[in-house]
XYZ file of C-alpha atoms in Angstrom:
656
model
C 14.740 11.797 28.517
C 15.221 8.254 27.284
C 17.768 6.277 29.282
C 17.638 2.743 27.841
C 16.256 1.517 24.502
C 15.161 -1.992 23.672
C 15.830 -2.604 19.961
C 13.059 -4.930 18.814
C 14.990 -6.244 15.842
C 18.140 -8.049 14.772
C 21.150 -7.864 12.491
C 22.258 -4.757 10.658
C 19.433 -2.430 11.715
C 19.818 -3.396 15.373
C 23.519 -2.490 15.197
C 22.644 0.771 13.428
C 20.185 1.829 16.138
C 22.612 0.891 18.911
C 25.332 3.037 17.375
C 23.040 6.086 17.426
C 22.073 5.334 21.032
C 25.705 5.154 22.112
C 26.330 8.529 20.507
C 23.611 10.028 22.685
C 24.663 8.211 25.866
C 21.571 5.981 25.823
C 21.800 2.393 27.044
C 20.819 -0.484 24.763
C 18.963 -3.768 25.136
C 19.178 -6.452 22.434
C 16.829 -9.346 21.851
C 17.768 -12.562 20.118
C 16.339 -15.825 18.915
C 18.249 -19.032 19.573
C 20.044 -18.971 16.180
C 21.119 -15.373 16.897
C 22.653 -16.093 20.307
C 26.168 -15.137 19.182
C 25.173 -12.474 16.629
C 27.091 -9.160 16.555
C 24.083 -7.098 17.642
C 23.793 -9.215 20.793
C 27.450 -8.742 21.744
C 27.323 -4.983 21.166
C 24.329 -4.296 23.410
C 24.640 -3.419 27.090
C 22.295 -6.267 27.937
C 20.442 -8.897 25.902
C 17.269 -10.912 26.359
C 16.562 -14.315 24.852
C 13.461 -14.961 22.737
C 13.206 -18.767 22.865
C 12.769 -20.385 19.473
C 13.933 -19.802 15.924
C 11.060 -18.733 13.685
C 10.026 -15.063 13.451
C 6.552 -15.843 14.807
C 7.869 -17.181 18.099
C 10.696 -14.650 18.473
C 10.941 -11.210 16.830
C 7.203 -11.099 16.087
C 6.188 -11.954 19.647
C 5.071 -8.645 21.166
C 4.534 -10.176 24.584
C 8.026 -11.622 24.808
C 9.593 -8.383 23.602
C 7.819 -6.393 26.292
C 8.803 -8.968 28.921
C 12.469 -8.407 28.018
C 11.982 -4.630 28.104
C 10.564 -4.773 31.618
C 13.251 -7.168 32.867
C 16.037 -4.990 31.437
C 14.620 -1.716 32.716
C 14.162 -0.245 29.239
C 12.070 2.896 29.025
C 11.771 3.013 25.215
C 11.438 0.665 22.229
C 12.869 1.153 18.732
C 11.390 -1.315 16.215
C 13.951 -0.919 13.396
C 12.378 -2.060 10.139
C 10.526 -5.230 9.236
C 8.982 -7.477 11.901
C 6.743 -5.298 14.140
C 7.951 -1.891 12.950
C 4.655 -1.108 11.184
C 2.352 -2.908 13.593
C -0.027 -0.421 15.214
C -1.078 -2.900 17.907
C 2.528 -3.364 18.996
C 3.052 0.403 19.101
C -0.044 0.757 21.318
C 1.149 -2.089 23.552
C 4.503 -0.342 24.028
C 2.797 2.928 24.976
C 0.271 1.161 27.237
C 3.221 -0.457 29.047
C 4.465 3.027 29.947
C 7.347 2.970 27.477
C 8.303 5.490 24.811
C 7.565 4.337 21.279
C 10.287 5.523 18.902
C 8.127 5.849 15.849
C 4.993 7.534 14.533
C 1.701 7.495 16.467
C -0.162 4.171 16.331
C -3.010 5.983 14.572
C -0.680 6.984 11.718
C 0.613 3.421 11.420
C -2.937 2.054 11.378
C -4.000 4.599 8.750
C -1.252 3.355 6.409
C -1.456 -0.310 7.446
C -3.970 -1.058 4.705
C -2.839 0.044 1.259
C -6.471 0.140 0.160
C -7.480 2.590 2.897
C -4.214 4.524 2.534
C -4.987 5.282 -1.113
C -8.364 6.679 -0.131
C -6.787 8.950 2.479
C -4.172 10.182 0.022
C -6.753 10.892 -2.655
C -8.651 13.010 -0.123
C -5.412 14.923 0.545
C -4.966 15.628 -3.206
C -2.021 13.244 -3.509
C -2.157 11.505 -6.946
C -3.128 7.803 -6.719
C -3.623 4.937 -9.174
C -7.138 3.454 -9.367
C -7.847 0.392 -7.232
C -9.184 -2.666 -9.068
C -11.265 -5.431 -7.482
C -9.676 -8.790 -8.424
C -13.168 -10.253 -8.938
C -14.051 -7.606 -11.535
C -10.852 -7.409 -13.554
C -11.308 -7.649 -17.333
C -8.869 -8.006 -20.186
C -9.003 -4.250 -20.706
C -7.429 -3.760 -17.245
C -4.275 -5.708 -18.123
C -1.401 -5.621 -17.444
C -1.867 -5.157 -13.719
C -0.204 -5.741 -10.386
C -1.703 -7.850 -7.612
C -0.655 -6.451 -4.233
C -1.077 -7.365 -0.587
C -2.991 -4.702 1.301
C -0.826 -5.202 4.393
C 2.956 -5.279 4.720
C 5.589 -4.636 2.087
C 9.026 -5.775 0.986
C 7.706 -7.195 -2.273
C 5.808 -10.017 -0.576
C 2.317 -10.734 -1.796
C 2.922 -9.101 -5.191
C 2.369 -10.634 -8.634
C 2.387 -9.234 -12.185
C -0.510 -10.343 -14.411
C -0.375 -9.919 -18.193
C -2.986 -12.409 -19.403
C -6.457 -13.299 -18.036
C -5.523 -16.919 -17.346
C -2.700 -15.791 -15.028
C -5.021 -13.861 -12.715
C -6.518 -16.667 -10.549
C -3.136 -18.184 -9.751
C -1.563 -14.781 -9.107
C -4.326 -13.751 -6.714
C -4.179 -17.088 -4.878
C -0.379 -16.956 -4.614
C -0.390 -13.350 -3.412
C -3.006 -14.176 -0.765
C -0.997 -17.132 0.525
C 2.197 -15.113 0.742
C 0.423 -12.152 2.369
C -1.203 -14.420 4.953
C 2.122 -16.067 5.744
C 4.114 -12.827 5.941
C 1.604 -10.390 7.452
C -1.299 -12.429 8.814
C -3.683 -10.669 6.400
C -4.630 -12.275 3.051
C -6.343 -9.176 1.633
C -5.110 -8.266 -1.854
C -6.105 -5.751 -4.503
C -5.084 -4.881 -8.040
C -3.890 -1.705 -9.701
C -2.669 -0.845 -13.208
C 0.916 -1.870 -13.938
C 3.006 1.099 -15.017
C 5.491 -0.236 -17.547
C 9.000 1.269 -17.517
C 8.141 3.394 -14.488
C 10.542 4.427 -11.758
C 10.207 3.772 -8.042
C 10.813 7.118 -6.331
C 10.468 7.824 -2.617
C 10.736 10.921 -0.465
C 12.241 10.926 3.025
C 10.110 12.822 5.517
C 10.953 13.752 9.099
C 8.271 15.367 11.267
C 8.337 16.536 14.884
C 5.503 16.850 17.384
C 5.399 20.641 16.930
C 4.018 20.724 13.396
C 7.283 20.955 11.438
C 7.817 18.569 8.497
C 11.112 18.154 6.663
C 11.368 16.569 3.215
C 14.926 15.416 2.534
C 14.789 14.968 -1.207
C 14.102 11.780 -3.116
C 15.671 8.366 -3.495
C 15.559 6.228 -6.620
C 14.892 2.565 -5.868
C 13.889 1.227 -9.275
C 16.329 -1.677 -9.654
C 14.498 -4.517 -7.946
C 14.265 -8.272 -7.957
C 10.963 -9.885 -7.014
C 9.717 -6.358 -6.221
C 12.459 -5.970 -3.611
C 15.084 -3.245 -3.971
C 18.740 -4.087 -4.517
C 20.185 -0.710 -5.631
C 19.143 2.684 -4.233
C 20.491 6.173 -4.741
C 19.967 9.816 -3.881
C 19.158 11.963 -5.690
C 17.359 10.298 -8.610
C 18.951 10.863 -12.041
C 15.429 11.348 -13.440
C 14.275 14.109 -11.084
C 14.936 17.783 -11.699
C 14.186 20.770 -9.430
C 10.553 21.252 -10.539
C 9.594 17.585 -10.215
C 11.483 17.346 -6.906
C 9.459 20.239 -5.505
C 6.202 18.572 -6.559
C 7.191 15.211 -5.081
C 8.265 16.790 -1.795
C 5.066 18.821 -1.572
C 2.974 15.668 -2.091
C 5.031 13.793 0.511
C 4.618 16.577 3.068
C 0.858 16.624 2.413
C 0.744 12.871 2.966
C 2.605 13.175 6.286
C 0.372 15.960 7.529
C -2.779 14.107 6.464
C -2.063 11.302 8.935
C -0.481 13.366 11.728
C 2.912 11.814 11.180
C 5.878 12.255 13.538
C 9.359 10.768 13.304
C 11.131 9.462 10.203
C 9.112 7.937 7.394
C 9.020 7.505 3.653
C 6.373 8.333 1.074
C 6.731 6.132 -1.991
C 5.645 6.992 -5.540
C 5.712 5.489 -9.016
C 7.036 7.902 -11.637
C 5.637 7.242 -15.122
C 7.743 7.856 -18.250
C 5.569 10.883 -19.075
C 6.518 12.587 -15.777
C 3.311 11.887 -13.855
C 3.710 10.358 -10.412
C 1.336 8.325 -8.265
C 1.242 7.460 -4.564
C 2.261 3.926 -3.629
C 2.412 3.811 0.163
C 3.813 5.385 3.294
C 6.433 3.338 5.097
C 5.824 4.321 8.712
C 9.362 3.472 9.797
C 12.985 3.842 8.862
C 13.866 2.488 5.413
C 16.644 0.024 4.600
C 18.039 2.605 2.166
C 18.133 5.503 4.652
C 21.989 5.758 4.525
C 21.980 7.378 1.066
C 19.838 10.224 2.408
C 22.038 10.503 5.500
C 25.151 10.862 3.349
C 23.696 13.420 0.934
C 22.010 15.533 3.636
C 24.541 15.043 6.434
C 21.991 13.865 8.992
C 21.636 10.939 11.385
C 18.039 9.801 10.895
C 18.081 7.393 13.839
C 19.348 10.147 16.127
C 16.527 12.372 14.874
C 14.042 9.599 15.641
C 15.330 9.388 19.214
C 15.315 13.152 19.740
C 11.817 13.565 18.298
C 10.576 10.767 20.573
C 11.956 12.822 23.491
C 9.938 15.819 22.302
C 12.701 17.881 20.681
C 11.732 20.185 17.793
C 13.380 20.025 14.396
C 15.482 23.013 13.345
C 13.550 25.475 11.231
C 15.372 24.673 7.994
C 16.317 21.262 6.648
C 19.955 20.828 5.559
C 20.970 21.251 1.924
C 22.052 18.249 -0.179
C 25.703 17.517 -1.039
C 26.889 15.159 -3.759
C 25.493 11.759 -4.679
C 25.175 8.459 -2.795
C 24.469 4.927 -4.047
C 23.667 1.904 -1.887
C 23.635 -1.772 -2.806
C 22.165 -4.608 -0.805
C 24.512 -7.559 -0.598
C 22.460 -10.747 -0.341
C 23.338 -14.391 0.232
C 21.587 -15.488 -2.945
C 22.386 -16.727 -6.443
C 20.788 -14.497 -9.115
C 21.625 -16.994 -11.873
C 19.586 -19.685 -10.098
C 16.295 -17.852 -9.729
C 17.653 -15.789 -6.809
C 18.066 -18.909 -4.714
C 18.879 -17.848 -1.129
C 21.935 -19.317 0.539
C 22.688 -20.392 4.069
C 25.507 -21.933 6.044
C 28.875 -20.784 7.413
C 30.197 -17.364 6.389
C 33.908 -18.078 6.620
C 35.210 -14.637 5.580
C 33.570 -11.237 5.248
C 36.001 -8.395 4.582
C 35.430 -5.151 2.670
C 38.603 -3.091 2.132
C 39.019 0.657 2.498
C 35.761 1.309 4.360
C 35.694 4.888 5.668
C 32.825 4.526 8.159
C 30.484 1.910 9.588
C 26.867 2.824 10.384
C 27.733 6.515 9.959
C 28.296 9.194 7.350
C 31.996 9.337 6.375
C 33.842 12.465 7.465
C 34.248 13.290 3.770
C 33.229 11.466 0.619
C 33.914 7.750 0.930
C 32.655 4.223 1.515
C 30.213 3.269 4.263
C 29.393 -0.257 5.452
C 26.283 -1.233 7.417
C 26.468 -4.969 8.115
C 24.783 -7.432 10.416
C 27.273 -10.241 9.860
C 30.911 -11.007 10.514
C 33.352 -13.580 9.192
C 33.071 -16.816 11.146
C 29.322 -16.437 11.574
C 26.412 -18.418 10.205
C 23.753 -17.423 7.658
C 20.496 -18.940 8.899
C 17.347 -19.941 7.049
C 14.732 -18.152 9.139
C 15.390 -14.524 8.198
C 16.052 -12.248 5.264
C 19.318 -13.219 3.479
C 20.756 -9.683 3.379
C 24.371 -9.671 4.575
C 25.154 -5.976 4.405
C 24.616 -2.638 2.723
C 27.549 -0.920 1.069
C 27.199 2.787 0.338
C 29.435 5.097 -1.681
C 29.147 8.879 -1.323
C 30.953 11.057 -3.860
C 30.711 14.470 -5.519
C 29.050 12.972 -8.629
C 26.919 9.966 -9.512
C 29.545 8.334 -11.730
C 32.213 8.799 -9.079
C 29.955 7.122 -6.497
C 29.270 4.200 -8.862
C 32.988 3.698 -9.541
C 33.905 3.813 -5.850
C 31.170 1.364 -4.945
C 32.055 -1.084 -7.713
C 35.704 -1.035 -6.615
C 34.727 -1.740 -3.013
C 32.609 -4.713 -4.061
C 35.294 -6.091 -6.361
C 37.845 -5.986 -3.557
C 35.621 -7.636 -0.948
C 36.501 -11.127 0.301
C 33.264 -13.046 0.879
C 33.628 -16.763 1.511
C 30.586 -18.901 2.167
C 27.164 -18.987 0.491
C 26.839 -17.586 -3.015
C 26.083 -13.853 -3.115
C 24.799 -11.272 -5.604
C 28.122 -9.372 -5.468
C 29.023 -9.990 -9.139
C 25.568 -8.843 -10.271
C 25.881 -5.618 -8.292
C 29.297 -4.838 -9.774
C 28.026 -5.420 -13.305
C 25.028 -3.134 -12.697
C 27.256 -0.344 -11.387
C 29.514 -0.610 -14.437
C 26.756 -1.079 -17.054
C 26.506 1.857 -19.518
C 22.724 2.150 -19.246
C 22.913 2.429 -15.487
C 25.671 5.015 -15.682
C 23.483 7.026 -18.063
C 20.618 6.953 -15.536
C 18.403 4.350 -17.237
C 17.114 2.713 -14.075
C 13.394 1.972 -14.303
C 11.656 -1.044 -12.744
C 12.176 -3.061 -15.927
C 15.951 -2.620 -15.821
C 16.923 -6.225 -15.035
C 14.615 -7.636 -17.718
C 15.665 -5.065 -20.303
C 19.420 -5.391 -19.845
C 19.190 -9.137 -19.303
C 19.807 -11.087 -16.132
C 22.029 -13.573 -17.977
C 24.543 -10.837 -18.763
C 24.280 -9.044 -15.433
C 24.549 -12.225 -13.353
C 27.575 -13.552 -15.268
C 30.565 -14.133 -12.951
C 33.218 -11.433 -12.868
C 35.818 -14.145 -13.380
C 35.819 -15.376 -16.988
C 36.982 -18.782 -18.180
C 40.659 -17.796 -18.315
C 40.435 -16.337 -14.797
C 38.891 -19.583 -13.549
C 41.745 -21.624 -15.041
C 44.556 -19.512 -13.609
C 42.716 -19.293 -10.261
C 42.488 -23.096 -10.205
C 46.255 -23.262 -10.813
C 46.785 -20.835 -7.931
C 44.523 -22.947 -5.707
C 46.515 -26.087 -6.575
C 49.834 -24.393 -5.875
C 48.568 -22.999 -2.567
C 47.270 -26.427 -1.580
C 50.611 -28.024 -2.387
C 52.391 -25.316 -0.405
C 50.117 -26.004 2.564
C 50.874 -29.739 2.323
C 54.612 -29.065 2.168
C 54.451 -26.679 5.115
C 52.748 -29.359 7.180
C 55.224 -32.105 6.188
C 57.870 -32.748 8.873
C 60.712 -33.340 6.365
C 59.894 -31.638 3.052
C 58.390 -28.449 4.346
C 60.986 -26.172 2.718
C 60.638 -27.508 -0.830
C 58.652 -25.622 -3.490
C 55.158 -26.864 -4.469
C 55.269 -29.345 -7.345
C 58.889 -30.362 -6.656
C 59.746 -34.021 -7.150
C 63.094 -35.792 -6.834
C 62.394 -37.809 -9.998
C 59.766 -36.378 -12.317
C 57.383 -38.994 -13.676
C 53.785 -37.908 -13.347
C 52.689 -34.300 -12.850
C 51.031 -33.088 -9.693
C 47.243 -33.271 -10.074
C 44.406 -31.590 -8.245
C 40.776 -31.509 -9.336
C 38.228 -28.869 -8.390
C 34.547 -28.397 -8.984
C 34.348 -24.888 -10.423
C 31.580 -22.501 -11.462
C 31.079 -24.286 -14.809
C 32.151 -27.836 -14.012
C 35.275 -29.716 -13.064
C 38.735 -28.226 -13.581
C 41.733 -30.562 -13.442
C 45.102 -28.963 -12.767
C 48.187 -30.925 -13.911
C 51.527 -29.221 -13.312
C 55.142 -29.752 -12.345
C 58.294 -27.730 -11.833
C 61.019 -28.398 -14.401
C 64.396 -26.822 -13.599
C 62.638 -24.228 -11.497
C 60.051 -23.418 -14.183
C 56.319 -24.046 -13.780
C 54.860 -26.252 -16.518
C 51.076 -26.496 -16.792
C 48.986 -27.402 -19.845
C 46.014 -25.675 -18.207
C 47.803 -22.310 -18.282
C 50.678 -22.551 -20.774
C 53.206 -19.756 -20.461
C 52.232 -18.912 -16.879
C 55.216 -18.846 -14.516
C 55.488 -19.116 -10.754
C 56.851 -16.191 -8.763
C 56.022 -17.458 -5.279
C 53.606 -19.791 -3.564
C 52.510 -19.911 0.063
C 49.435 -21.557 1.583
C 47.432 -18.316 1.484
C 49.133 -16.328 -1.288
C 50.292 -17.224 -4.778
C 51.977 -14.854 -7.242
C 52.042 -15.803 -10.921
C 53.284 -14.201 -14.117
C 50.264 -14.558 -16.409
C 49.984 -13.055 -19.889
C 52.895 -10.747 -19.168
C 51.497 -9.410 -15.893
C 52.283 -10.289 -12.304
C 49.010 -11.328 -10.622
C 48.496 -11.969 -6.906
C 45.967 -14.544 -5.722
C 44.716 -14.755 -2.128
C 43.728 -18.366 -1.449
C 41.582 -19.475 1.474
C 40.568 -23.060 2.209
C 37.504 -23.442 4.426
C 34.816 -26.032 4.933
C 35.865 -28.193 1.980
C 35.897 -25.193 -0.364
C 38.788 -23.172 -1.768
C 38.227 -19.461 -2.385
C 40.534 -17.537 -4.706
C 40.406 -13.736 -4.773
C 42.288 -11.664 -7.320
C 42.027 -8.726 -9.675
C 40.597 -11.151 -12.249
C 37.524 -11.847 -10.130
C 36.600 -14.098 -7.199
C 36.269 -17.841 -7.794
C 34.971 -20.495 -5.410
C 36.013 -24.109 -5.878
C 35.126 -27.364 -4.200
C 38.067 -29.720 -3.891
C 37.253 -33.083 -5.523
C 38.688 -36.005 -3.528
C 40.759 -38.595 -5.396
C 38.539 -41.403 -4.131
C 34.783 -41.157 -3.471
C 32.432 -43.277 -1.384
C 29.974 -45.039 -3.734
C 27.333 -45.113 -0.954
C 27.129 -41.324 -1.100
C 25.919 -41.213 -4.693
C 22.453 -39.838 -5.394
C 20.107 -41.722 -7.697
C 19.708 -40.278 -11.194
C 16.535 -38.240 -11.631
C 16.563 -36.998 -8.039
C 15.156 -33.531 -7.337
C 17.053 -32.047 -4.406
C 16.028 -29.282 -2.029
C 18.161 -26.273 -3.058
C 18.002 -24.849 0.469
C 16.579 -25.678 3.894
C 12.909 -24.766 4.139
C 9.321 -25.779 4.785
C 7.217 -27.607 2.211
C 4.235 -25.369 1.453
C 2.584 -27.512 -1.204
C 3.116 -30.707 -3.155
C 1.641 -30.216 -6.621
C 2.059 -33.762 -7.937
C 1.547 -37.355 -6.812
C 3.315 -40.675 -7.033
C 3.080 -42.121 -10.532
C 2.016 -38.833 -12.136
C 3.209 -37.928 -15.634
C 4.839 -34.498 -15.519
C 6.098 -32.097 -18.167
C 9.427 -30.305 -18.267
C 9.214 -27.110 -16.183
C 6.117 -28.246 -14.277
C 6.103 -27.260 -10.602
C 6.242 -30.307 -8.351
C 6.979 -28.886 -4.891
C 6.817 -25.369 -3.416
C 9.184 -24.545 -0.547
C 9.112 -21.540 1.770
C 12.541 -20.261 2.823
C 13.741 -16.849 3.958
C 10.196 -15.415 3.729
C 9.722 -16.276 0.038
C 8.152 -19.076 -2.012
C 10.510 -21.192 -4.166
C 9.205 -23.536 -6.850
C 10.930 -26.862 -7.545
C 10.208 -27.797 -11.158
C 10.759 -30.953 -13.202
C 13.956 -30.587 -15.281
C 12.458 -32.866 -17.967
C 9.305 -34.821 -18.742
C 8.844 -38.086 -16.899
C 7.015 -40.060 -14.233
C 7.171 -39.408 -10.486
C 8.834 -42.616 -9.291
C 9.417 -41.446 -5.684
C 7.826 -38.671 -3.620
C 9.406 -38.080 -0.230
C 7.684 -34.921 1.057
C 4.400 -33.653 2.425
C 3.040 -30.189 3.152
C 4.387 -28.749 6.405
C 7.502 -30.897 6.479
C 10.889 -29.290 7.155
C 13.625 -30.310 4.715
C 17.370 -29.768 4.741
C 19.437 -28.525 1.828
C 20.214 -31.439 -0.502
C 17.311 -33.600 0.688
C 15.780 -35.764 -2.072
C 12.267 -34.394 -2.602
C 11.281 -36.623 -5.498
C 12.748 -38.925 -8.142
C 11.693 -38.778 -11.779
C 11.811 -41.686 -14.209
C 11.657 -41.323 -17.964
C 8.675 -42.601 -19.952
C 10.163 -46.118 -20.034
C 10.483 -46.091 -16.236
C 14.249 -45.579 -16.076
C 15.449 -42.972 -13.587
C 17.568 -40.215 -14.993
């Protein structure tokens, strides 16, 4: 019997594992890097061990340090979560050699699936359908389009699409670099690209007594950069006959490698109904909650019980209803998925029915690794939380999930919340049209558009101004009881200026005989105004605006959509101005490569600098043609957000 588990991970999955342990009466040990010292998963554990440093390599990827903490804390088992060392066969062997229980599949099964190239050979021998493997050195035009893939690891890293012969060398080189950085193995291979295919995966659970469960399929086709953002169970494209075939293939795959514990067999489903093996994820999946909701199981609890030697019941449970999960990221889809970092002032999701667990009946589930008042760092994946809706039907689940996202108050870095809402409400999605080309086909420009339109931005700016004035009045020792905008003698209107989603918004207003007058929102009247809450009559409807000022920003949440503003000061310091033509770092990161030199002539869109941040490469391109007048970076250098990387001058030598 396991008595104390070290969770070799962080954030949301660490909290998820600890919840299952508490339900079984098992003690928990957390580990943390220096940036994670005050993280929720650290506070919730019975005991925590420090992993000195900040980067994954020196902390959560350090097998030796993890085992040192396990010994010091008296842990007798290790759960790896997902990511980091969860699919590292050497770490699994080290845990077992240390006399601890490994909560996962046998190291031999992990090793067998650790190389996608070798995994495909094993699956072909087990009569599981596979796509042909192509040697990058022997690819011809007839093989295109194709996908370059890293042999090790996953999560979309080390993957590139190639459609023309001249793209191949750069794609292979880029995939190798990313694979080496993420997994320590630069091996890549190619396979045919299935256009308009679906990403389908089957949840398997196997015990040490020869019994294998297959808990239906999940659809994970909506992806950005080959990483999933929306998952659901069951798939709208899979009927009973295809489901039986997929589950049979998944069970064959599990048996072929002697699998035990919870794992996932991934397939690509072609438009003609054929499916092909992708890989086996020898761990828990990020999207496991949708299966838990539909099948009424606790997959982490099953992992723990199987590790203790318990057999699975003879029959797997039957499915119930439909579940959809979205991954809420600190990133800006409209800006090439730029990841965000910094303070997370507010994180609130209303009407959540359960956290890290299946709701008692249909409802909304939240699995989150962050809390309001925390910090989003630059060293790890930018996922904030997973929100899951479980309902009797697919459309009901989509509606419930969209409502939960719309009502969430998220103040801090930009997120993909608006994109997720638009996907869940898009007619093609509701009709089940969710292949891997979904974002390109529907159009990212439309899907990433803010929920708040131009009119909503204007009235939200007015609400922000009124709330700010109310806050000033409340703080004034004499005039605290007067309404915002009140003046003894009216001459000039009250004025506040904000930097909004599409540029500056100037709010001029005053109160005339108790009536609100504003050219920005003519006809809008004031019902009440307090520092955190403003009620306006707008276009014949009473609208309530929650206003939060934090860190120089003003966040306005309402039925019309969330809007974030930056307050523009009346007077600015000229010394703080940035020279025209400056290329700024969009996020903190490490300079991987500098692809230009001082004095070079560059074209619009040409890559000048490549940064690595949050496990991904980010290209900084020239916004226009010009000459590199300043170059302030070198490979390997750490840069902060807003740092001037380079300055471009036009062809006459003028910056700008």
